Coordinates of C-alpha atoms in Angstrom, one line a residue:
M1246 CA 0.0 0.0 0.0
L1247 CA 1.3 3.5 -0.8
N1248 CA 2.2 5.7 2.1
H1249 CA 1.1 9.3 2.2
K1250 CA 4.3 10.6 0.6
G1251 CA 4.2 8.0 -2.1
L1252 CA 0.6 8.8 -2.9
I1253 CA 1.3 12.5 -3.3
K1254 CA 4.3 11.7 -5.5
F1255 CA 2.1 9.4 -7.6
V1256 CA -0.6 12.0 -8.0
T1257 CA 2.1 14.6 -8.9
M1258 CA 3.5 12.4 -11.6
L1259 CA 0.1 11.5 -12.9
G1260 CA -0.7 15.2 -13.2
I1261 CA 2.5 15.9 -15.1
G1262 CA 1.8 12.9 -17.4
V1263 CA -1.7 14.2 -18.2
S1264 CA -0.3 17.7 -18.7
L1265 CA 2.1 16.4 -21.3
L1266 CA -0.8 15.1 -23.5
G1267 CA -1.4 18.6 -24.8
V1268 CA 2.1 19.7 -25.5
G1269 CA 2.5 19.6 -29.3
S1270 CA 4.3 16.5 -30.5
V1271 CA 5.8 16.0 -27.1
T1272 CA 3.0 13.8 -26.1
A1273 CA 2.6 10.9 -23.8
N1274 CA 1.6 7.7 -25.6
A1275 CA 0.9 4.1 -25.0
S1276 CA 4.2 3.0 -26.5
S1277 CA 6.8 1.3 -24.5
K1278 CA 9.4 4.1 -24.9
P1279 CA 11.0 5.1 -21.7
Y1280 CA 11.2 8.7 -22.9
Y1281 CA 8.8 11.2 -24.3
G1282 CA 11.3 13.3 -26.3
S1283 CA 14.7 14.9 -26.2
L1284 CA 16.3 18.2 -26.7
Y1285 CA 18.1 19.0 -30.0
S1286 CA 21.6 18.2 -28.9
R1287 CA 23.7 16.1 -26.4
K1288 CA 25.5 19.3 -25.4
L1289 CA 23.0 21.3 -23.4
T1290 CA 23.0 24.5 -21.3
Y1291 CA 21.2 25.0 -18.1
H1292 CA 20.5 27.9 -15.8
I1293 CA 19.5 27.8 -12.2
D1294 CA 17.0 30.6 -11.5
S1295 CA 16.9 29.9 -7.7
T1296 CA 18.8 32.5 -5.8
S1297 CA 19.6 30.6 -2.6
K1298 CA 22.9 28.8 -2.3
H1299 CA 21.0 25.8 -0.7
W1300 CA 18.8 25.2 -3.8
K1301 CA 21.6 26.0 -6.3
N1302 CA 23.6 23.2 -4.6
I1303 CA 20.7 20.8 -4.8
W1304 CA 20.2 21.5 -8.5
K1305 CA 24.0 21.3 -9.2
G1306 CA 24.1 17.9 -7.5
A1307 CA 21.4 16.6 -9.7
I1308 CA 23.1 18.0 -12.8
N1309 CA 26.4 16.4 -11.8
S1310 CA 24.7 13.0 -11.4
W1311 CA 23.2 13.1 -14.9
N1312 CA 26.5 14.4 -16.3
S1313 CA 28.3 11.4 -14.7
L1314 CA 26.5 9.1 -17.1
H1315 CA 28.4 10.7 -20.1
V1316 CA 25.4 10.5 -22.4
V1317 CA 24.6 14.3 -22.4
K1318 CA 26.7 17.1 -21.3
L1319 CA 25.0 19.8 -19.2
R1320 CA 26.9 23.1 -18.9
A1321 CA 25.9 26.2 -17.0
T1322 CA 25.1 29.4 -18.7
K1323 CA 25.0 32.8 -17.0
K1324 CA 22.2 34.2 -19.2
A1325 CA 18.8 32.4 -18.5
S1326 CA 17.5 33.2 -22.0
N1327 CA 20.3 31.1 -23.5
A1328 CA 19.5 28.0 -21.4
D1329 CA 18.0 24.9 -22.9
I1330 CA 17.0 23.8 -19.3
R1331 CA 16.0 26.3 -16.6
L1332 CA 15.6 25.0 -13.0
T1333 CA 14.1 26.9 -10.1
T1334 CA 12.0 26.5 -7.0
V1335 CA 8.8 28.4 -6.3
K1336 CA 7.0 29.1 -3.1
G1337 CA 3.8 27.3 -4.3
L1338 CA 1.9 26.2 -7.4
K1339 CA -1.8 26.6 -8.1
N1340 CA -2.3 22.9 -7.3
N1341 CA -0.1 22.5 -4.2
T1342 CA 0.0 18.7 -4.5
Y1343 CA 2.3 18.9 -7.6
L1344 CA 6.0 18.7 -6.8
F1345 CA 7.1 20.0 -10.2
N1346 CA 5.7 22.2 -12.9
P1347 CA 7.4 21.5 -16.2
V1348 CA 6.9 24.0 -19.0
Y1349 CA 8.0 22.7 -22.4
D1350 CA 8.4 24.4 -25.8
G1351 CA 8.6 22.0 -28.7
F1352 CA 6.9 20.7 -31.7
E1353 CA 7.7 18.7 -34.9
H1354 CA 11.5 18.6 -35.1
R1355 CA 14.1 16.0 -34.4
G1356 CA 14.2 15.9 -30.7
G1357 CA 10.8 17.2 -29.8
I1358 CA 11.8 19.8 -27.1
Y1359 CA 13.3 23.2 -27.7
W1360 CA 13.7 24.2 -24.1
I1361 CA 12.2 23.3 -20.7
K1362 CA 11.7 25.1 -17.4
V1363 CA 11.1 23.0 -14.3
S1364 CA 9.8 24.7 -11.1
M1365 CA 9.9 22.7 -7.9
N1366 CA 7.1 23.4 -5.4
R1367 CA 8.6 24.3 -2.0
Q1368 CA 5.2 24.3 -0.4
A1369 CA 4.6 20.7 -1.5
L1370 CA 8.0 19.7 -0.2
T1371 CA 7.2 21.2 3.2
H1372 CA 3.8 19.4 3.2
L1373 CA 5.6 16.1 2.5
N1374 CA 8.1 16.8 5.3
E1375 CA 10.8 16.2 2.7
T1376 CA 14.3 15.6 4.1
E1377 CA 17.4 17.1 2.4
L1378 CA 18.1 13.7 0.8
G1379 CA 14.5 13.6 -0.4
K1380 CA 14.9 17.1 -2.0
E1381 CA 18.0 15.9 -3.7
K1382 CA 16.2 12.9 -5.1
D1383 CA 13.3 15.1 -6.3
A1384 CA 15.8 17.4 -8.1
L1385 CA 17.4 14.4 -9.7
W1386 CA 14.0 13.2 -10.8
A1387 CA 13.1 16.6 -12.2
V1388 CA 16.3 16.9 -14.2
G1389 CA 15.8 13.4 -15.7
M1390 CA 12.3 14.5 -16.7
A1391 CA 13.7 17.7 -18.2
L1392 CA 16.0 15.6 -20.3
G1393 CA 13.0 13.8 -21.7
L1394 CA 12.8 10.6 -19.7
E1395 CA 9.5 9.2 -18.5
S1396 CA 8.7 8.7 -14.8
N1397 CA 8.5 5.1 -13.7
D1398 CA 8.0 3.0 -10.6
D1399 CA 11.3 1.1 -10.7
E1400 CA 12.8 2.1 -7.3
T1401 CA 16.3 1.8 -8.6
S1402 CA 15.6 4.6 -11.2
A1403 CA 16.1 8.2 -10.6
L1404 CA 12.8 8.7 -12.3
S1405 CA 10.9 7.1 -9.4
G1406 CA 11.8 9.7 -6.8
H1407 CA 13.4 6.9 -4.7
A1408 CA 16.9 6.6 -6.0
S1409 CA 19.8 8.9 -5.1
K1410 CA 21.6 8.5 -8.5
P1411 CA 20.6 7.5 -12.0
S1412 CA 20.6 3.7 -12.6
T1413 CA 22.2 1.8 -15.4
K1414 CA 18.7 1.5 -16.9
D1415 CA 18.3 5.3 -16.7
K1416 CA 21.6 5.6 -18.7
A1417 CA 20.3 3.1 -21.3
N1418 CA 17.0 5.0 -21.5
L1419 CA 18.8 8.3 -21.9
K1420 CA 20.9 6.8 -24.7
L1421 CA 17.7 5.7 -26.4
A1422 CA 16.2 9.2 -26.1
Y1423 CA 19.3 10.8 -27.6
K1424 CA 20.1 8.1 -30.2
G1425 CA 21.1 9.8 -33.4
I1426 CA 21.5 13.2 -31.8
K1427 CA 24.9 14.8 -31.6

């Protein structure tokens, strides 16, 4: 049986999945693909909009974990408007049960996603009594989603919200998502 925290995370991911249905060609489908899209290149830029050192460190830890797979290369950019991926936290979202609010821009082109901004809901994290390790796992999950991977319930996967680093299966899925993209 799901505990309270697990239920809220499940509802969050269900909401994100449903929201992806209306995003141009970056749509969720019944295929067995472990990803919904990819950005245009394996060399990507990111910008952390959060101003606190605490949240910057959490986001950077997640970035470093995905970089350690050597599938994509995420590099910081000082100018937010130049970033392929923007990461931030917000005090709250309209629906406070959502942990993340991904905003994508993309349509018919090779990878499917032009850029993405992910906002993590601090109010939901507080409601979940999330520990520092839990926040780090959530940031890892959010960056994986920003790269185009689908959430899943395999607890060894960073896309489950339970793992503290990407799994070998996450690496294989990321390779599939970026196959043929330089």
